[in-house]
Amino acid sequence: MPSTYTLISSVTVGSGGASSMTFNSIPSTYTDLCFLISARSTDAGGGDYVVARPNGATTNFTFRNLASYDSATPVSENGTLEFCTPIPAAGGTASTFGSTQIYIPNYNSSNYKSASQEGVNERNSSAGALMLNANLWSNTAAITSFTLVTLFANFAQYSTAYLYGISNA
């Protein structure tokens, strides 16, 4: 069980939004990584997705998720997208941000990288989204950087991301 969380870096989006949030030079001194993200998109629709790309990669991903949108029956999906969870957008409830957590164990190993991810948001007064993901990045490289983007637009002002290194000692 991890016993020490250390803040490595944080990003807060300023006025005008941002197309990405980037974390470079991630030290190799930790056992695991954990992202805590509070985000909103500038897309005119009700929802968007925050996408996390280790080392900037956009290929060799697989996922299995359980999702529920707008009080509908949960659905299970498979796919090949990067680490991805829902966030609200400009067309949803004003000033509402979605929460996402991404946990990456053994990010520095020479094995494929797995991650667990959860995200939740409200898109208007009667709709929301919840997604739980099991992710696999089929790459043996150590993770030294992460780029966060949205699928449809930009991150809105005040979106934040915190990257923590986790040690067992």
Short mmCIF file of C-alpha atoms in Angstrom, two decimals:
data_model
loop_
_atom_site.label_atom_id
_atom_site.label_comp_id
_atom_site.label_asym_id
_atom_site.label_seq_id
_atom_site.Cartn_x
_atom_site.Cartn_y
_atom_site.Cartn_z
CA MET A 1 0.00 0.00 0.00
CA PRO A 2 1.46 3.39 -0.95
CA SER A 3 2.46 5.50 1.99
CA THR A 4 3.86 8.69 0.49
CA TYR A 5 2.26 11.01 -2.07
CA THR A 6 4.52 13.81 -3.34
CA LEU A 7 3.31 16.58 -5.61
CA ILE A 8 5.53 16.52 -8.70
CA SER A 9 3.85 19.30 -10.65
CA SER A 10 0.56 21.09 -11.23
CA VAL A 11 -0.99 23.08 -14.07
CA THR A 12 -3.81 25.63 -13.91
CA VAL A 13 -5.27 26.87 -17.20
CA GLY A 14 -5.31 30.64 -17.52
CA SER A 15 -7.50 33.13 -19.34
CA GLY A 16 -8.46 32.08 -22.86
CA GLY A 17 -8.11 28.34 -22.18
CA ALA A 18 -5.39 25.96 -23.35
CA SER A 19 -5.13 23.21 -25.95
CA SER A 20 -3.17 20.99 -23.57
CA MET A 21 -1.63 20.58 -20.14
CA THR A 22 1.85 19.05 -20.23
CA PHE A 23 4.00 17.38 -17.59
CA ASN A 24 7.63 16.94 -18.69
CA SER A 25 10.68 15.43 -16.98
CA ILE A 26 8.75 13.11 -14.66
CA PRO A 27 11.36 11.76 -12.25
CA SER A 28 11.93 8.00 -12.06
CA THR A 29 12.17 8.01 -8.26
CA TYR A 30 8.60 6.90 -7.50
CA THR A 31 6.74 3.60 -7.66
CA ASP A 32 3.45 4.87 -9.13
CA LEU A 33 1.89 8.04 -10.54
CA CYS A 34 -1.50 9.59 -9.79
CA PHE A 35 -3.25 12.43 -11.63
CA LEU A 36 -6.05 14.43 -10.03
CA ILE A 37 -7.81 16.54 -12.65
CA SER A 38 -10.59 19.10 -12.42
CA ALA A 39 -11.48 20.17 -15.95
CA ARG A 40 -14.00 21.74 -18.25
CA SER A 41 -13.98 22.04 -22.06
CA THR A 42 -14.65 25.05 -24.27
CA ASP A 43 -16.65 22.86 -26.70
CA ALA A 44 -20.13 24.25 -27.43
CA GLY A 45 -21.74 20.89 -26.68
CA GLY A 46 -22.67 19.52 -23.28
CA GLY A 47 -19.68 17.24 -22.83
CA ASP A 48 -16.14 16.43 -23.89
CA TYR A 49 -13.40 14.06 -22.75
CA VAL A 50 -10.02 14.58 -21.11
CA VAL A 51 -7.40 12.37 -22.77
CA ALA A 52 -4.05 11.50 -21.16
CA ARG A 53 -1.13 10.61 -23.45
CA PRO A 54 1.95 9.08 -21.81
CA ASN A 55 5.14 10.24 -23.56
CA GLY A 56 2.85 11.94 -26.11
CA ALA A 57 1.75 8.56 -27.53
CA THR A 58 -1.49 8.16 -29.48
CA THR A 59 -1.22 4.45 -30.42
CA ASN A 60 -1.03 0.99 -28.79
CA PHE A 61 -3.83 1.64 -26.29
CA THR A 62 -6.71 -0.62 -25.28
CA PHE A 63 -9.40 -0.04 -22.70
CA ARG A 64 -12.43 -1.61 -21.13
CA ASN A 65 -14.88 0.66 -19.39
CA LEU A 66 -18.18 0.85 -17.61
CA ALA A 67 -20.02 4.09 -18.32
CA SER A 68 -23.34 5.68 -17.55
CA TYR A 69 -24.61 8.77 -19.34
CA ASP A 70 -27.64 10.87 -18.45
CA SER A 71 -29.22 8.35 -16.02
CA ALA A 72 -29.30 5.69 -18.72
CA THR A 73 -28.52 2.02 -18.21
CA PRO A 74 -24.76 1.57 -17.78
CA VAL A 75 -22.88 0.38 -20.85
CA SER A 76 -19.64 -1.53 -21.17
CA GLU A 77 -17.31 -0.61 -24.00
CA ASN A 78 -13.97 -1.72 -25.43
CA GLY A 79 -11.71 0.44 -27.53
CA THR A 80 -8.29 1.66 -28.52
CA LEU A 81 -8.32 5.27 -27.33
CA GLU A 82 -5.77 6.79 -24.97
CA PHE A 83 -6.65 7.12 -21.25
CA CYS A 84 -9.96 9.01 -21.53
CA THR A 85 -12.83 10.19 -19.22
CA PRO A 86 -15.77 12.63 -19.58
CA ILE A 87 -15.71 16.30 -18.60
CA PRO A 88 -18.41 18.98 -18.94
CA ALA A 89 -18.27 21.52 -21.74
CA ALA A 90 -19.49 25.04 -22.42
CA GLY A 91 -22.97 23.79 -23.40
CA GLY A 92 -23.48 22.19 -19.97
CA THR A 93 -24.11 23.70 -16.56
CA ALA A 94 -22.16 26.95 -16.18
CA SER A 95 -18.99 26.91 -14.06
CA THR A 96 -19.17 23.15 -13.44
CA PHE A 97 -15.99 21.09 -13.67
CA GLY A 98 -15.58 17.31 -13.97
CA SER A 99 -13.30 15.27 -11.74
CA THR A 100 -10.89 12.64 -13.04
CA GLN A 101 -8.34 10.44 -11.31
CA ILE A 102 -5.78 8.36 -13.21
CA TYR A 103 -3.58 5.89 -11.31
CA ILE A 104 -0.55 4.39 -13.10
CA PRO A 105 1.34 1.68 -11.19
CA ASN A 106 4.94 0.79 -12.09
CA TYR A 107 5.25 3.65 -14.60
CA ASN A 108 9.01 3.23 -14.71
CA SER A 109 9.11 -0.53 -15.43
CA SER A 110 10.03 -2.16 -18.73
CA ASN A 111 6.61 -3.88 -18.87
CA TYR A 112 3.42 -2.69 -20.58
CA LYS A 113 1.73 0.09 -18.57
CA SER A 114 -1.70 -0.34 -17.01
CA ALA A 115 -3.85 2.39 -15.51
CA SER A 116 -7.14 2.71 -13.70
CA GLN A 117 -9.19 5.77 -14.39
CA GLU A 118 -12.43 7.23 -13.14
CA GLY A 119 -14.27 10.37 -14.08
CA VAL A 120 -17.54 12.01 -13.21
CA ASN A 121 -19.28 15.21 -14.27
CA GLU A 122 -22.58 17.03 -14.46
CA ARG A 123 -23.50 18.29 -17.92
CA ASN A 124 -26.72 20.14 -17.07
CA SER A 125 -29.34 20.13 -14.35
CA SER A 126 -30.61 16.66 -15.28
CA ALA A 127 -27.69 14.91 -17.00
CA GLY A 128 -24.26 13.68 -16.11
CA ALA A 129 -21.65 11.11 -16.93
CA LEU A 130 -19.65 8.54 -14.99
CA MET A 131 -16.90 6.38 -16.44
CA LEU A 132 -14.63 3.73 -14.91
CA ASN A 133 -11.77 2.53 -17.11
CA ALA A 134 -9.17 -0.21 -17.11
CA ASN A 135 -6.43 0.90 -19.52
CA LEU A 136 -3.39 -0.70 -21.10
CA TRP A 137 -0.61 1.03 -23.01
CA SER A 138 1.29 -1.67 -24.90
CA ASN A 139 4.68 0.00 -24.65
CA THR A 140 7.70 -0.91 -22.53
CA ALA A 141 9.19 2.60 -22.30
CA ALA A 142 9.33 4.29 -18.91
CA ILE A 143 6.83 7.15 -18.67
CA THR A 144 8.77 10.43 -18.56
CA SER A 145 6.07 12.87 -19.68
CA PHE A 146 2.30 13.20 -20.00
CA THR A 147 0.19 15.43 -22.22
CA LEU A 148 -3.46 16.05 -21.33
CA VAL A 149 -5.80 17.18 -24.14
CA THR A 150 -9.53 17.21 -24.84
CA LEU A 151 -11.13 15.36 -27.75
CA PHE A 152 -13.20 18.22 -29.17
CA ALA A 153 -11.92 21.64 -28.07
CA ASN A 154 -9.66 23.22 -25.42
CA PHE A 155 -9.46 23.18 -21.65
CA ALA A 156 -11.45 26.05 -20.14
CA GLN A 157 -9.93 28.61 -17.79
CA TYR A 158 -9.42 27.30 -14.22
CA SER A 159 -9.05 23.68 -15.30
CA THR A 160 -6.37 22.10 -13.12
CA ALA A 161 -4.24 18.97 -13.07
CA TYR A 162 -2.02 17.71 -10.28
CA LEU A 163 0.56 14.96 -10.77
CA TYR A 164 1.67 13.03 -7.70
CA GLY A 165 4.52 10.55 -7.36
CA ILE A 166 3.78 7.68 -5.00
CA SER A 167 6.40 5.79 -3.02
CA ASN A 168 6.19 2.73 -0.82
CA ALA A 169 8.69 4.16 1.67
#
